[in-house]
């Protein structure tokens, strides 16, 4: 599969033993409504994936719970055999119910089952990265990650997983996971308006661990949205472009995984993330979350 050599916004980051583009792609939106069932246009979804790789993106984020199985199977059908440069991250810790809910599934047997399901649906013998997802749809919650993470560490020792990470976690759970074994990334909600992980981002950067924010525009108040829109209008850009560019500027360990089911939007996000933010605009943006 041919890929472009043009550098992507933000350059690259070394994730474990792999160099990946800091601008990645999140596959969740490829499934049907409410992340359930197949998309209306499966070939269009596969085309988005092929375009992402064709544009030079080497980091794709997915989960067998999306659909369920839908996005992983779309990825396999679109991209397998995978380019050597492609790094696919997945996650475990929740399943789906008939109502579209996300019941937690963190017992050792649940985790082993989910890992094997990801291996099967992606068509690989070893998963590049598995994130242990904690908390729920409302965000991180209290509780020990040790038993679940020890299960993943055991599967890693068996050669089924190359790298481990954590998702939707507190700083305490990050530290707890790191006492079990090494991690290469933390995936949490973080954006201009939600800066609760500022200290964690910086600590992880110092330790060479990636931080992967989701919902780059999630949870903004009307006033925060208005402030972002004003900066975007001044720069003749979209709010999403400004939000993505700010995240890349925030810290070199931040990796982006914006999702879309449209190739047009994929290209818009890619172009937008490369936006140059003048110092006065950065100062105004920084004030949004404080």
Coordinates of C-alpha atoms in Angstrom, one line a residue:
X1 CA 0.0 0.0 0.0
X2 CA 1.5 3.3 -1.1
X3 CA 1.7 6.1 1.5
X4 CA 2.7 9.7 1.2
X5 CA 6.0 10.8 2.7
X6 CA 4.9 14.4 3.4
X7 CA 5.3 15.0 7.2
X8 CA 2.1 15.2 9.1
X9 CA 1.3 18.0 11.6
X10 CA 3.2 17.5 14.8
X11 CA 5.7 15.0 13.4
X12 CA 6.2 11.7 15.2
X13 CA 6.4 10.1 18.6
X14 CA 8.1 6.9 19.6
X15 CA 5.4 4.7 21.1
X16 CA 7.1 1.7 22.7
X17 CA 9.2 0.3 19.9
X18 CA 7.4 2.1 17.1
X19 CA 7.6 5.5 15.6
X20 CA 4.1 6.8 15.0
X21 CA 2.6 10.0 13.6
X22 CA 1.3 12.3 16.3
X23 CA -1.7 12.8 14.1
X24 CA -3.6 9.5 14.2
X25 CA -7.1 8.4 13.4
X26 CA -9.9 7.2 15.8
X27 CA -12.1 4.5 14.2
X28 CA -15.1 4.7 16.5
X29 CA -17.3 6.8 14.2
X30 CA -17.0 4.1 11.4
X31 CA -19.7 2.0 13.1
X32 CA -23.4 2.7 12.9
X33 CA -25.4 5.1 15.0
X34 CA -24.5 5.1 18.7
X35 CA -21.5 3.0 17.7
X36 CA -23.8 0.0 17.1
X37 CA -24.0 -2.1 14.0
X38 CA -22.5 -1.6 10.6
X39 CA -22.2 1.8 8.8
X40 CA -24.7 2.7 6.1
X41 CA -21.9 2.7 3.6
X42 CA -19.3 0.0 4.5
X43 CA -17.2 0.7 1.4
X44 CA -17.1 4.4 2.2
X45 CA -15.9 3.5 5.7
X46 CA -13.2 1.3 4.3
X47 CA -12.2 4.1 1.9
X48 CA -11.7 6.5 4.8
X49 CA -9.3 4.0 6.4
X50 CA -7.4 3.5 3.2
X51 CA -7.2 7.3 2.8
X52 CA -5.9 7.7 6.3
X53 CA -3.0 5.3 5.6
X54 CA -2.5 6.8 2.2
X55 CA -2.1 10.2 3.8
X56 CA 0.7 8.9 5.9
X57 CA -1.2 8.2 9.2
X58 CA 0.5 5.3 11.1
X59 CA -1.6 5.3 14.3
X60 CA -5.2 4.0 14.3
X61 CA -7.2 3.7 17.5
X62 CA -10.0 1.1 17.7
X63 CA -11.8 -1.4 19.9
X64 CA -13.7 -4.6 19.3
X65 CA -16.5 -3.1 21.4
X66 CA -17.2 -0.6 18.6
X67 CA -20.1 -2.1 16.7
X68 CA -19.3 -4.5 18.4
X69 CA -16.6 -6.0 16.1
X70 CA -17.6 -3.7 13.3
X71 CA -14.7 -1.2 13.2
X72 CA -12.1 -4.0 13.7
X73 CA -13.5 -6.0 10.8
X74 CA -13.6 -2.8 8.6
X75 CA -10.0 -2.2 9.5
X76 CA -9.0 -5.8 8.6
X77 CA -10.9 -5.8 5.3
X78 CA -9.6 -2.4 4.3
X79 CA -5.9 -2.7 5.3
X80 CA -4.9 -6.3 5.9
X81 CA -2.1 -7.3 5.3
X82 CA -1.1 -4.3 7.3
X83 CA 1.7 -2.0 6.3
X84 CA 4.8 -2.6 8.5
X85 CA 4.6 1.0 9.7
X86 CA 1.0 0.8 10.8
X87 CA 0.4 0.8 14.6
X88 CA -3.1 -0.3 15.8
X89 CA -4.2 0.5 19.3
X90 CA -7.2 -1.2 20.8
X91 CA -8.9 -1.3 24.3
X92 CA -10.6 -3.6 26.7
X93 CA -12.7 -3.2 29.8
X94 CA -16.2 -2.9 28.5
X95 CA -18.6 -4.8 26.2
X96 CA -21.9 -3.9 24.6
X97 CA -25.5 -4.8 25.5
X98 CA -28.5 -5.0 23.2
X99 CA -29.5 -1.4 24.3
X100 CA -26.2 0.0 23.1
X101 CA -24.9 0.4 26.7
X102 CA -21.3 -0.2 27.7
X103 CA -21.3 -2.6 30.7
X104 CA -17.9 -3.0 32.3
X105 CA -16.0 -6.3 31.8
X106 CA -12.9 -6.2 33.8
X107 CA -12.6 -9.7 35.4
X108 CA -9.6 -11.6 34.3
X109 CA -11.7 -14.0 32.2
X110 CA -13.5 -11.0 30.6
X111 CA -10.2 -9.4 29.7
X112 CA -8.7 -12.5 28.2
X113 CA -11.8 -13.0 26.1
X114 CA -11.7 -9.5 24.8
X115 CA -8.0 -9.7 23.9
X116 CA -8.6 -12.9 21.9
X117 CA -11.7 -11.3 20.2
X118 CA -9.5 -8.3 19.2
X119 CA -6.8 -10.7 17.8
X120 CA -9.4 -12.5 15.8
X121 CA -11.3 -9.5 14.4
X122 CA -8.1 -7.6 13.5
X123 CA -6.5 -10.7 12.0
X124 CA -3.3 -10.6 13.9
X125 CA -1.2 -12.8 16.2
X126 CA -0.1 -10.0 18.4
X127 CA -1.8 -6.7 19.3
X128 CA 0.4 -3.6 19.0
X129 CA -1.2 -1.9 22.0
X130 CA -4.0 -2.7 24.4
X131 CA -5.4 0.1 26.7
X132 CA -7.1 -0.9 29.9
X133 CA -10.3 1.2 30.1
X134 CA -11.5 2.1 33.5
X135 CA -14.4 4.3 34.8
X136 CA -17.5 4.7 32.7
X137 CA -19.2 7.1 30.3
X138 CA -19.1 9.8 33.0
X139 CA -15.3 9.6 33.2
X140 CA -12.8 8.0 35.5
X141 CA -13.9 6.6 38.8
X142 CA -12.3 5.2 41.9
X143 CA -11.1 1.6 42.1
X144 CA -8.1 -0.6 41.8
X145 CA -6.7 -1.3 38.3
X146 CA -4.1 -3.9 39.6
X147 CA -6.0 -7.2 39.0
X148 CA -7.1 -6.2 35.5
X149 CA -3.7 -4.8 34.5
X150 CA -1.9 -7.9 35.9
X151 CA -4.1 -9.9 33.5
X152 CA -3.0 -7.8 30.5
X153 CA 0.6 -8.0 31.7
X154 CA 0.3 -11.8 31.7
X155 CA -1.1 -11.8 28.1
X156 CA 1.8 -9.5 27.2
X157 CA 4.3 -12.0 28.6
X158 CA 2.6 -14.7 26.5
X159 CA 3.4 -12.6 23.4
X160 CA -0.2 -11.7 22.5
X161 CA 0.3 -7.9 23.2
X162 CA 3.3 -5.8 22.5
X163 CA 2.5 -2.7 24.5
X164 CA 0.1 -1.7 27.3
X165 CA -1.7 1.6 28.1
X166 CA -4.5 2.8 30.3
X167 CA -7.7 4.8 29.4
X168 CA -10.3 6.9 31.3
X169 CA -8.1 6.7 34.4
X170 CA -7.2 8.8 37.4
X171 CA -3.6 9.8 38.1
X172 CA -3.6 7.3 41.0
X173 CA -4.6 4.5 38.6
X174 CA -1.9 5.5 36.2
X175 CA 0.7 5.1 39.1
X176 CA -0.9 1.8 40.1
X177 CA -0.7 0.4 36.6
X178 CA 3.0 1.5 36.3
X179 CA 3.7 -0.5 39.5
X180 CA 2.5 -3.6 37.7
X181 CA 4.5 -3.1 34.5
X182 CA 5.5 -0.3 32.1
X183 CA 3.0 1.6 30.0
X184 CA 3.4 3.5 26.8
X185 CA 0.3 5.8 26.8
X186 CA -2.6 7.2 28.8
X187 CA -5.8 7.9 27.0
X188 CA -8.1 10.4 28.8
X189 CA -10.6 13.1 28.0
X190 CA -8.6 16.4 27.7
X191 CA -9.0 19.5 25.7
X192 CA -8.9 23.3 25.8
X193 CA -11.9 23.4 28.2
X194 CA -11.0 20.3 30.3
X195 CA -7.5 20.8 31.7
X196 CA -7.7 18.5 34.8
X197 CA -4.8 16.4 33.5
X198 CA -2.4 19.3 32.9
X199 CA 0.1 18.0 35.6
X200 CA -0.3 14.4 34.4
X201 CA 0.5 15.4 30.8
X202 CA 3.7 17.0 31.9
X203 CA 4.8 14.2 34.2
X204 CA 4.2 11.6 31.4
X205 CA 6.1 13.7 28.9
X206 CA 9.1 13.8 31.3
X207 CA 8.9 10.0 31.4
X208 CA 8.5 9.5 27.7
X209 CA 4.9 8.3 27.9
X210 CA 2.3 9.4 25.4
X211 CA -0.9 11.1 26.3
X212 CA -3.8 10.5 23.9
X213 CA -6.7 12.9 24.4
X214 CA -10.2 12.0 23.3
X215 CA -13.2 14.4 22.7
X216 CA -11.1 17.4 21.5
X217 CA -14.3 19.6 21.6
X218 CA -16.2 17.7 24.3
X219 CA -17.7 19.4 27.3
X220 CA -17.3 23.0 26.3
X221 CA -19.6 25.6 28.0
X222 CA -21.3 28.1 25.7
X223 CA -18.9 30.8 26.8
X224 CA -15.9 28.6 26.1
X225 CA -17.2 27.7 22.7
X226 CA -17.7 31.3 21.9
X227 CA -14.2 32.1 23.0
X228 CA -12.8 29.3 20.8
X229 CA -15.0 30.4 17.9
X230 CA -13.7 34.0 18.1
X231 CA -10.1 32.8 17.8
X232 CA -11.0 30.5 15.0
X233 CA -12.8 33.2 13.1
X234 CA -9.7 35.5 13.5
X235 CA -7.5 32.8 12.1
X236 CA -10.0 31.9 9.3
X237 CA -10.1 28.4 10.6
X238 CA -12.7 26.0 12.2
X239 CA -13.0 25.5 15.9
X240 CA -11.9 21.9 15.5
X241 CA -8.8 23.0 13.6
X242 CA -7.8 25.3 16.4
X243 CA -8.6 22.7 19.1
X244 CA -6.4 20.1 17.3
X245 CA -3.6 22.5 16.6
X246 CA -3.6 23.6 20.3
X247 CA -3.4 20.0 21.5
X248 CA -0.3 19.4 19.3
X249 CA 1.2 22.6 20.6
X250 CA 0.4 21.8 24.2
X251 CA 3.0 19.0 24.6
X252 CA 5.2 16.8 22.3
X253 CA 3.8 13.6 23.9
X254 CA 0.2 14.4 22.9
X255 CA -1.0 12.1 20.1
X256 CA -4.3 13.0 18.3
X257 CA -6.9 10.4 17.3
X258 CA -9.8 12.5 15.8
X259 CA -12.5 10.4 14.3
X260 CA -14.6 10.8 11.3
X261 CA -16.6 8.7 8.8
X262 CA -15.8 11.1 6.0
X263 CA -12.7 11.4 3.9
X264 CA -13.4 15.1 3.4
X265 CA -13.5 15.7 7.1
X266 CA -10.4 13.5 7.6
X267 CA -8.5 15.8 5.2
X268 CA -9.9 18.9 6.9
X269 CA -8.8 17.7 10.3
X270 CA -5.4 16.9 9.0
X271 CA -5.0 20.3 7.5
X272 CA -6.4 22.0 10.5
X273 CA -4.1 20.3 12.9
X274 CA -1.2 22.0 11.1
X275 CA -2.5 25.5 11.8
X276 CA 0.1 27.9 13.2
X277 CA -1.1 29.6 16.4
X278 CA 0.3 33.0 17.1
X279 CA 1.4 33.7 20.7
X280 CA -1.4 36.1 21.4
X281 CA -4.0 33.5 20.3
X282 CA -2.3 30.8 22.3
X283 CA -2.5 32.9 25.4
X284 CA -6.2 33.5 24.8
X285 CA -6.8 29.8 24.2
X286 CA -4.9 28.9 27.3
X287 CA -7.3 31.0 29.3
X288 CA -10.4 29.1 28.1
X289 CA -9.8 26.2 30.5
X290 CA -8.7 28.2 33.5

